[in-house]
Coordinates of C-alpha atoms in Angstrom, one line a residue:
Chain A
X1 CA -22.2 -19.3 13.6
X2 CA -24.0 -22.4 12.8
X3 CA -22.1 -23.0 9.5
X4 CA -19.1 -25.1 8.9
X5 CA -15.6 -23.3 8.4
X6 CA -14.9 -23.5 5.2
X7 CA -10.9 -24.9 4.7
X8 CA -7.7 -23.0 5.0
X9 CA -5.2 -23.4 2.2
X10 CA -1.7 -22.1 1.7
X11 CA -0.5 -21.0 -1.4
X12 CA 3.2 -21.3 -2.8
X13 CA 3.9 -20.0 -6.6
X14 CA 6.5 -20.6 -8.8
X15 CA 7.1 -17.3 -10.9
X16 CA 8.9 -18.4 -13.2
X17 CA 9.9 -21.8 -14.8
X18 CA 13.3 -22.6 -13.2
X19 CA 12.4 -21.1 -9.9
X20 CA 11.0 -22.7 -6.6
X21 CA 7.5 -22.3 -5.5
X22 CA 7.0 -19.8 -3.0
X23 CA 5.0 -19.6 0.0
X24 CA 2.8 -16.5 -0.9
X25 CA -0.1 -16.4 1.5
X26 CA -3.4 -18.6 2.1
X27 CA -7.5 -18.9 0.4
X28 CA -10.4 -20.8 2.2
X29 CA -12.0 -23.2 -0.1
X30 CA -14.2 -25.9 0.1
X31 CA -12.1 -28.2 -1.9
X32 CA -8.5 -28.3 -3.7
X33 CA -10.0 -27.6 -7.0
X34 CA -11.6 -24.4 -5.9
X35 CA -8.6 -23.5 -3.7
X36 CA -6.7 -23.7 -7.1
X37 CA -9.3 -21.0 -8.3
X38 CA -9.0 -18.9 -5.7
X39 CA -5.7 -18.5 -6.0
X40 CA -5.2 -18.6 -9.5
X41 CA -7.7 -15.1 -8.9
X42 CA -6.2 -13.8 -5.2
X43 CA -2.9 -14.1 -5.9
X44 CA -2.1 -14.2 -10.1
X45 CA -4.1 -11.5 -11.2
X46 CA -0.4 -10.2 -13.1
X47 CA 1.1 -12.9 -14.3
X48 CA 3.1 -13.3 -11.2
X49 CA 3.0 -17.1 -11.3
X50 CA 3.3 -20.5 -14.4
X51 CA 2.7 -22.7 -11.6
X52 CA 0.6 -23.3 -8.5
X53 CA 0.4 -25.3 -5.1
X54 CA -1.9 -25.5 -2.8
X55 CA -1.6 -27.5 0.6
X56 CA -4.2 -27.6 3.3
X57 CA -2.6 -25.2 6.1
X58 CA -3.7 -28.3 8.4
X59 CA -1.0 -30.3 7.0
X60 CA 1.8 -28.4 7.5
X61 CA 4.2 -28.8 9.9
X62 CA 6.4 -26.2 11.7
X63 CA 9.3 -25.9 13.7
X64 CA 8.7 -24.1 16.8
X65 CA 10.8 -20.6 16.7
X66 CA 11.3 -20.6 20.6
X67 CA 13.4 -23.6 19.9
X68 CA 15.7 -22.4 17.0
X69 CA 18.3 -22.0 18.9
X70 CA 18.5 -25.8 20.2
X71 CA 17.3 -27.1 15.9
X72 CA 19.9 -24.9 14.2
X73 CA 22.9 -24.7 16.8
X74 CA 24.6 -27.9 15.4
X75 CA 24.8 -26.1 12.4
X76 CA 26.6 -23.1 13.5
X77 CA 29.7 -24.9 15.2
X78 CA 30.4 -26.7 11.7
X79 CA 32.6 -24.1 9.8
X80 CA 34.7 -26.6 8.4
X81 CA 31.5 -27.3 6.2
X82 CA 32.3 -23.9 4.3
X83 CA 34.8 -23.9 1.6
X84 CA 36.4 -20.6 2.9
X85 CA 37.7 -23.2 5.7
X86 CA 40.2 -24.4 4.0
X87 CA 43.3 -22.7 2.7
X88 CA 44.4 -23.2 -1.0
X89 CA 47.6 -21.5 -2.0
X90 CA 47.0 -18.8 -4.7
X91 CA 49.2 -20.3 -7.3
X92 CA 46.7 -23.0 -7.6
X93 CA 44.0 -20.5 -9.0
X94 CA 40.9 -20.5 -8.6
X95 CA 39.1 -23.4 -7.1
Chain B
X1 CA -5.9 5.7 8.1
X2 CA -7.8 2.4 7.8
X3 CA -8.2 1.9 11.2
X4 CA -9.8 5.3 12.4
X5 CA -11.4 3.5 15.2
X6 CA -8.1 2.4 17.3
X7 CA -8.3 5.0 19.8
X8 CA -10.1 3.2 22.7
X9 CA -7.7 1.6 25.0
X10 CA -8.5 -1.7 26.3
X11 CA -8.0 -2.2 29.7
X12 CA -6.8 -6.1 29.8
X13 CA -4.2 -5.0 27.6
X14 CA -2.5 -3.2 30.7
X15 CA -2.1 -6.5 32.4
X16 CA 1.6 -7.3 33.0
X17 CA 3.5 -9.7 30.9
X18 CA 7.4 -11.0 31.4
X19 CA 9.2 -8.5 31.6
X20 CA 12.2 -10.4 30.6
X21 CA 10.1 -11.6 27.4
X22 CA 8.6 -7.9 26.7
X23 CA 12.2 -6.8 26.7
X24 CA 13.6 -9.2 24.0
X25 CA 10.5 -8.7 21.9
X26 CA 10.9 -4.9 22.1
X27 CA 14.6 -5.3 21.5
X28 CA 14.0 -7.4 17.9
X29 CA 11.5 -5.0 17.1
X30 CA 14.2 -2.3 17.7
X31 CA 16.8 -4.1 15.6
X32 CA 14.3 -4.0 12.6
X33 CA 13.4 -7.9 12.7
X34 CA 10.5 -9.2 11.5
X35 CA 7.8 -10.7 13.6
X36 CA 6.1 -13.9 12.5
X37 CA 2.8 -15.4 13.4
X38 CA 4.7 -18.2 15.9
X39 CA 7.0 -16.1 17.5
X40 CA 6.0 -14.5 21.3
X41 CA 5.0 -11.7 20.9
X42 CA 2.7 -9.0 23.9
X43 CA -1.2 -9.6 24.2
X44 CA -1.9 -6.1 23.9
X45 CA 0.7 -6.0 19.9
X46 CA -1.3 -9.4 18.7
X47 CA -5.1 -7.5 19.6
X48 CA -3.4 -4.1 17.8
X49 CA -2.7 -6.1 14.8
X50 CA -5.7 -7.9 14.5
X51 CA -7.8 -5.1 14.8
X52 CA -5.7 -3.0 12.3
X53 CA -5.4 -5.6 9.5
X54 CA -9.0 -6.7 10.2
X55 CA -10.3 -3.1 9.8
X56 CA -7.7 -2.3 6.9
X57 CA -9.3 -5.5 5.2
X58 CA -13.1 -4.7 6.0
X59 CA -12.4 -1.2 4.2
X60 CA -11.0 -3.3 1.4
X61 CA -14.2 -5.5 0.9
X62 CA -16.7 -2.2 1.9
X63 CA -14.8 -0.2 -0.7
X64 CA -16.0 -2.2 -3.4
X65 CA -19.2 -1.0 -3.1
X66 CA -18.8 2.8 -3.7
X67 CA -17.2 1.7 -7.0
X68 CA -18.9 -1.1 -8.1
X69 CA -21.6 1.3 -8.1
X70 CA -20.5 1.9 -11.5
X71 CA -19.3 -0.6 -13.2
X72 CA -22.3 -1.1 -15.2
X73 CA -22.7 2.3 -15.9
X74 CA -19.1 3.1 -17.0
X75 CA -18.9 5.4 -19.9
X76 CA -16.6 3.4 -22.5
X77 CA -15.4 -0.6 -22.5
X78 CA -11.7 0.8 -21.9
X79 CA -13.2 2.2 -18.7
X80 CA -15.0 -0.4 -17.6
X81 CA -12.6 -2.7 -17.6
X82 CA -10.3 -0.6 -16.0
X83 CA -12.7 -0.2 -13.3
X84 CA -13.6 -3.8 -12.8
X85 CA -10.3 -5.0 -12.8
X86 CA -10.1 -2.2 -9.7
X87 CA -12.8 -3.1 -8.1
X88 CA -11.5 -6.7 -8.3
X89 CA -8.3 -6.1 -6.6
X90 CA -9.8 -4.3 -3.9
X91 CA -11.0 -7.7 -3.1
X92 CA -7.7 -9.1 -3.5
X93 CA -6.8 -6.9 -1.3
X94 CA -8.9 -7.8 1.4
X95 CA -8.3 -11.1 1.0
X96 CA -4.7 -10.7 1.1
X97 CA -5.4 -9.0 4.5
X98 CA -7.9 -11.3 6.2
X99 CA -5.4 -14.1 5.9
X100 CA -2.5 -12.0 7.0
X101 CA -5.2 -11.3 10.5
X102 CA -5.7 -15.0 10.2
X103 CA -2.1 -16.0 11.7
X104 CA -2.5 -14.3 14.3
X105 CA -5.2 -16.7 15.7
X106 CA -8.4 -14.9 14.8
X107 CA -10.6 -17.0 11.9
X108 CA -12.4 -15.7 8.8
X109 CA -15.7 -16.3 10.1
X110 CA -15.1 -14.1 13.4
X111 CA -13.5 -11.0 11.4
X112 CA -16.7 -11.8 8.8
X113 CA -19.0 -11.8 11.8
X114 CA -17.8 -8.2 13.1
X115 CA -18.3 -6.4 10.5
X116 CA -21.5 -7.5 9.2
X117 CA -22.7 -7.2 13.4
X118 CA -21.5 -3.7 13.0
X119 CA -18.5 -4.6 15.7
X120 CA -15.7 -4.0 13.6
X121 CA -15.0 -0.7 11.8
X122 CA -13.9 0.1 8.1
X123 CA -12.8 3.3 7.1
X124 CA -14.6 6.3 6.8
X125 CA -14.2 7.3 3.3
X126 CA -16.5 4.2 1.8
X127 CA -19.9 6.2 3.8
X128 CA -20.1 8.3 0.9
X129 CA -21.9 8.3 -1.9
X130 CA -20.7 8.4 -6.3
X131 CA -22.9 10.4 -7.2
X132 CA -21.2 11.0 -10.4
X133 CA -18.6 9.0 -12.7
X134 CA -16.2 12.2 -11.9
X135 CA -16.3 10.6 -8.0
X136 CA -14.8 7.2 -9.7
X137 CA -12.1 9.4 -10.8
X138 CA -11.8 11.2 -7.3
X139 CA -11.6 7.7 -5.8
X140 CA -8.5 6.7 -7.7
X141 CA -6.7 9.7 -7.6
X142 CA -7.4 10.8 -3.9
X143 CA -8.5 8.1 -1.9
X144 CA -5.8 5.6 -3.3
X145 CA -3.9 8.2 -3.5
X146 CA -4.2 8.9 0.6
X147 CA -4.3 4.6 0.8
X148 CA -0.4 4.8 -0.8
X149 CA 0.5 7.1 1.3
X150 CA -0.3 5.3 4.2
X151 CA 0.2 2.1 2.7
X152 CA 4.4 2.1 1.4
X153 CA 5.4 2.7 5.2
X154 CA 3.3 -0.2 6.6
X155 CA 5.4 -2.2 4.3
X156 CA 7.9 -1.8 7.0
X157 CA 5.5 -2.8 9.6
X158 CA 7.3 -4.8 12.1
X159 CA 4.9 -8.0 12.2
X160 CA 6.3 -10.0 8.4
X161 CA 2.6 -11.2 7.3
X162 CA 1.4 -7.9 7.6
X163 CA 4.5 -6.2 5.9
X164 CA 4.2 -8.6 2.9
X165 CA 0.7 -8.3 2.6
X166 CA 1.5 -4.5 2.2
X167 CA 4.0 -4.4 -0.4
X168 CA 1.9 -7.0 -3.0
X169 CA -0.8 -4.2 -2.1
X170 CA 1.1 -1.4 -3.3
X171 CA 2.5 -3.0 -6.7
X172 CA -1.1 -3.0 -7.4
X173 CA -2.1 0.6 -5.8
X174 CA -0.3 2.4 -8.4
X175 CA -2.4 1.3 -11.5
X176 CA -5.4 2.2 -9.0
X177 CA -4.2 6.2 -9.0
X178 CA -3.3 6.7 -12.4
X179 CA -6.4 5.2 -14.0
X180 CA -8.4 7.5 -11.4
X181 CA -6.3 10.8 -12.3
X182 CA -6.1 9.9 -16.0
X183 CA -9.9 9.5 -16.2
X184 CA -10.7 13.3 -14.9
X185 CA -7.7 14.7 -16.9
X186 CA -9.8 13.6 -19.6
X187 CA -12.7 14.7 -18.3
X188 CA -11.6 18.3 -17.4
X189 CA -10.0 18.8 -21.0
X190 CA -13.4 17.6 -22.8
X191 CA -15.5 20.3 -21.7
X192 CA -16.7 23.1 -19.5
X193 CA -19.7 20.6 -17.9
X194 CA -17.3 17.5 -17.5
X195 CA -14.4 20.1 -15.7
X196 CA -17.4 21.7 -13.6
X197 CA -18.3 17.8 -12.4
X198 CA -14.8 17.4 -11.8
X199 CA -14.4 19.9 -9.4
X200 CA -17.7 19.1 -7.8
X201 CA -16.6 15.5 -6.9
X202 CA -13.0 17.3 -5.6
X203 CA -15.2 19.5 -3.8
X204 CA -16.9 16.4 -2.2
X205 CA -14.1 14.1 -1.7
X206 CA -11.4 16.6 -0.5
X207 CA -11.7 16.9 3.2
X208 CA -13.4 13.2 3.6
X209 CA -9.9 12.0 2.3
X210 CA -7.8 14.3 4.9
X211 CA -9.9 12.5 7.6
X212 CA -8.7 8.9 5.9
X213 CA -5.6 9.6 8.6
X214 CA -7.5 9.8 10.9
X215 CA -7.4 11.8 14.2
X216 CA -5.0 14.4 14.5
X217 CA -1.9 13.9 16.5
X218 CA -2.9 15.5 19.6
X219 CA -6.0 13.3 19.5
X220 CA -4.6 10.2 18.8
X221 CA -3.9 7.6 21.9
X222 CA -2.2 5.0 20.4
X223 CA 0.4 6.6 17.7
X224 CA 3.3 6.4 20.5
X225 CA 2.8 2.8 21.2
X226 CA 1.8 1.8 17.3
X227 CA 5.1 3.3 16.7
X228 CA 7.4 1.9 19.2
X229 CA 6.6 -1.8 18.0
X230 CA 7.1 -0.4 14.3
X231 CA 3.5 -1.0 13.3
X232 CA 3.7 2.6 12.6
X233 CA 6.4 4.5 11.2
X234 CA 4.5 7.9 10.7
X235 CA 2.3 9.7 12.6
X236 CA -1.5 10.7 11.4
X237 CA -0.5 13.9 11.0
X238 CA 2.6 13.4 9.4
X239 CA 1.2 11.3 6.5
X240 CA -1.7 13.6 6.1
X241 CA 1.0 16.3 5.1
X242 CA 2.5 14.0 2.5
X243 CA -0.5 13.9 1.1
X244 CA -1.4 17.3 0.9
X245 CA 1.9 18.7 -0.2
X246 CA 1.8 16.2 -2.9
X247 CA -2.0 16.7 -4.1
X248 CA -2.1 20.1 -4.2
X249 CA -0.3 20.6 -7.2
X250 CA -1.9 17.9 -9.0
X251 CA -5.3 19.3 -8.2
X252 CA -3.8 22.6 -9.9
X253 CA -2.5 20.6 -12.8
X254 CA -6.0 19.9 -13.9
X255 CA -6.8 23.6 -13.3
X256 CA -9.3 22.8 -10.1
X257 CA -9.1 24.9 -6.7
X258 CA -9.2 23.3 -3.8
X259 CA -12.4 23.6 -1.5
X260 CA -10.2 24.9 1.6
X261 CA -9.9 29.1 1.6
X262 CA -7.0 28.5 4.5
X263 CA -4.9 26.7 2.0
X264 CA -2.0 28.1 1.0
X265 CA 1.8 27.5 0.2
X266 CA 4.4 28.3 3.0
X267 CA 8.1 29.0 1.5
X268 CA 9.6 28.9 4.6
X269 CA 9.1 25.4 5.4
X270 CA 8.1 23.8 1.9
X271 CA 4.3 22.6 3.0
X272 CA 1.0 23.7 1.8
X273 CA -0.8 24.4 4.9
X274 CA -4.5 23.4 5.3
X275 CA -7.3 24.7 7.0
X276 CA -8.9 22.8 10.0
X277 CA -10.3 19.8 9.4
X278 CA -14.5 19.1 10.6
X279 CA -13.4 16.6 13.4
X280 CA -17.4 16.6 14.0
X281 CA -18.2 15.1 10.8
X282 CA -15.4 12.3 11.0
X283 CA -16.7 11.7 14.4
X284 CA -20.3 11.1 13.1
X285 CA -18.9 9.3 10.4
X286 CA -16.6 6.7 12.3
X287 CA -19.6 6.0 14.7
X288 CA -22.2 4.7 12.3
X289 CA -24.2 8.1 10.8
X290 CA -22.5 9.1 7.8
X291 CA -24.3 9.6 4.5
X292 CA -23.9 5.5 3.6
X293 CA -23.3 3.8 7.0
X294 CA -26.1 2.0 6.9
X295 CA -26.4 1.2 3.2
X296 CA -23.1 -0.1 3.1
X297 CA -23.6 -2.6 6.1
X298 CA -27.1 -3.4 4.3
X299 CA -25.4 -4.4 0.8
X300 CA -22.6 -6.6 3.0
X301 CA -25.3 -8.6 4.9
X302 CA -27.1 -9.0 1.8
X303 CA -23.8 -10.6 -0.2
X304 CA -23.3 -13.0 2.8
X305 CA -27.1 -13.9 3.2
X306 CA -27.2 -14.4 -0.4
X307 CA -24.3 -16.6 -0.8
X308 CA -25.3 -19.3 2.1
X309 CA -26.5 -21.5 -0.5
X310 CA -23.4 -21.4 -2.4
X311 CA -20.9 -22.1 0.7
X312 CA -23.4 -24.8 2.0
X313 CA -23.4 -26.1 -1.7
X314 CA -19.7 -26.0 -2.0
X315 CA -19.1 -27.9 0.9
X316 CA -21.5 -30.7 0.4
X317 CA -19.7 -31.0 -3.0
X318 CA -16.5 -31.2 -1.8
X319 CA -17.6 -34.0 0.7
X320 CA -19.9 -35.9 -1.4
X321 CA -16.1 -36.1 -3.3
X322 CA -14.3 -37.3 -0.3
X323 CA -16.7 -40.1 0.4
X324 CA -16.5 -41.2 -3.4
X325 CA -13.1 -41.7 -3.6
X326 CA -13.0 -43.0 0.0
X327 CA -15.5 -45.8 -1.1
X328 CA -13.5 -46.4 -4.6
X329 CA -10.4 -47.0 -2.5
X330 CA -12.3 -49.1 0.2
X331 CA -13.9 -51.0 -3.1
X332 CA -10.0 -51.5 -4.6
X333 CA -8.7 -53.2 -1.1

């Protein structure tokens, strides 16, 4: 094909105000304005969204799933970070 | 169902992989977790899927056309808009589906490339013609109606783009069905002409949507596999039977007969059983000579040709942009 591609785009939507936008699936556009379009039209056809992003899919960065182990481990040996670690006597109430 | 044309087994796909890395994957799949674009994943699972969502989205974007077919010709405004707002989400559809292929490593303009070459296949049904605004009608309420019965299990598919592509698809499905039923309960109340162009577009449309599952179980190569790695969760034949048992009585409903003589209603087992299907006809159909094949490829070619200009124009835009702020913020420095 002799054409340019024409950019990916992902798009996250906040459904409702108070709520955090959501990663909700990717448009091609040319430019950020017209990826706005596109997924104004794609993906909030319902009303399903008061807000849009969208973020060339060239800019995102991942972590790499084979290595979740070695990222999130530190995590999991930290229980003392959950309140149900520590013991409260129940005449205290609830706290 | 969308993706009639999965049958052929590819070779390369036999080659042998880790077994040590097959055996995790299969065991994730087993435990009901979701796959995502990054994670490992067998050659031969990645090519399934992107021929299944690329074909699934290709009958999205071809099945516009049977429809669109009468949008300007639709009887009343309520209609009309019903219909384009239909026909719109189709495309939605397909575009929710091309970008779900799209993680898996495949890019728009290779899956746009196959199916205009003729390389990539789209479901059968969209080679026939609307003859009539009763087929409209038939199109909701039977060929959505077949799509939604193939489409709620796939929201379980085992791969997570392709799963959530599938259930934002099916919110929308419903509204699809009813519109199409509602319109030819209309119709068949009106009058005795309207009913009788009711049950000619049944007549038409009837066993075209059986074949929608595609080949029968016996016939069909890659069920086992498809449903070991939960891309599946029903056979062909299976779903076909859904859809039967729960057409059949809607058809009577709107006082039409079925075009099958073998149909009739077993007690002992709870099914209507069917008569056999033309496996000749979806044969001719899925390899190019159906009644619209080639009309259908035509009017796709012709959209893409005919919208160079405004791609090419859209891009120059967009840079002619870039290089205007670029030089502003050089110019500020």
């Amino acid at each position: 094909m002799t054409e340019k591609n024409t950019p990916l785009w992902e798009v996250f939507i906040r459904s409702r105000t108070g709520m955090a936008h959501r990663h909700c699936g990717s448009v091609h556009a040319a430019d950020e304005e017209m990826a706005l379009q596109a997924a104004r039209d794609v993906y909030t056809r319902r009303g399903e969204g008061v807000s849009i992003w969208v973020v060339p899919s060239s800019a995102i960065v991942a972590s790499d799933p084979t290595e979740k182990d070695v990222m999130f481990e530190p995590t999991a040996s930290k229980i003392y970070r959950h309140p149900t670690f520590y013991e409260i006597p129940e005449e205290v109430g609830n706290m | 169902m969308y993706t009639q044309a999965l049958n052929a087994r590819d070779a390369s796909d036999e080659r042998s992989e880790d077994a040590a890395l097959l055996a995790a994957f299969q065991a994730r799949v087993d435990a009901e977790e979701k796959i995502e674009p990054n994670d490992w994943m067998p050659e031969a699972y990645r090519k399934t899927l992107v021929r299944q969502i690329s074909q699934h989205a290709h009958s999205e974007i071809v099945g516009m056309l049977p429809e669109g077919n009468w949008i300007s010709r639709a009887p009343t405004l309520k209609r009309k808009a019903a219909l384009l707002a239909k026909v719109q989400d189709e495309g939605g559809h397909g575009l929710y589906l091309y970008s779900a292929a799209e993680t898996l490593g495949v890019s728009r303009e290779e899956l746009t490339e196959q199916l205009l070459s003729g390389k990539a296949k789209y479901s059968s049904i969209f080679n026939y013609p609307t003859l009539t605004w009763a087929d409209i009608g038939a199109i909701g309420w039977l060929v959505d109606g077949a799509a939604i019965m193939n489409q709620i299990p796939l929201c379980r598919c085992s791969f997570g783009p392709y799963s959530r592509a599938m259930i934002r698809v099916c919110k929308e499905e419903s509204f699809h069905q009813r519109q199409g039923y509602e319109l030819l309960l209309e119709m068949c109340r009106s009058s005795e002409e309207q009913k009788a162009m009711v049950q000619d577009a049944l007549n038409r449309w009837w066993w075209p949507s059986l074949m929608m599952f595609g080949p029968s179980d016996t016939d069909s190569k890659h069920s086992a596999q498809s449903m070991a790695w939960k891309i599946k969760r029903f056979t062909n034949d299976e779903l076909r039977q859904k859809f039967v048992d729960a057409t059949v009585p809607q058809a009577h409903y709107l006082g039409l007969t079925l075009p099958d003589p073998d149909l009739k209603f077993n007690e002992e087992t709870g099914h209507w059983e069917y008569g056999e299907i033309d496996w000749e006809e979806f044969s001719r159909v899925v390899a190019g000579n159906g009644p619209c094949n080639r009309e259908r490829l035509a009017a796709r070619r012709k959209a893409w040709d005919e919208g160079a200009w405004v791609r090419e124009a859209a891009l120059a835009h967009a840079e002619k942009r870039r290089n205007r702020r670029e030089a502003a913020r050089i110019a500020a420095e």
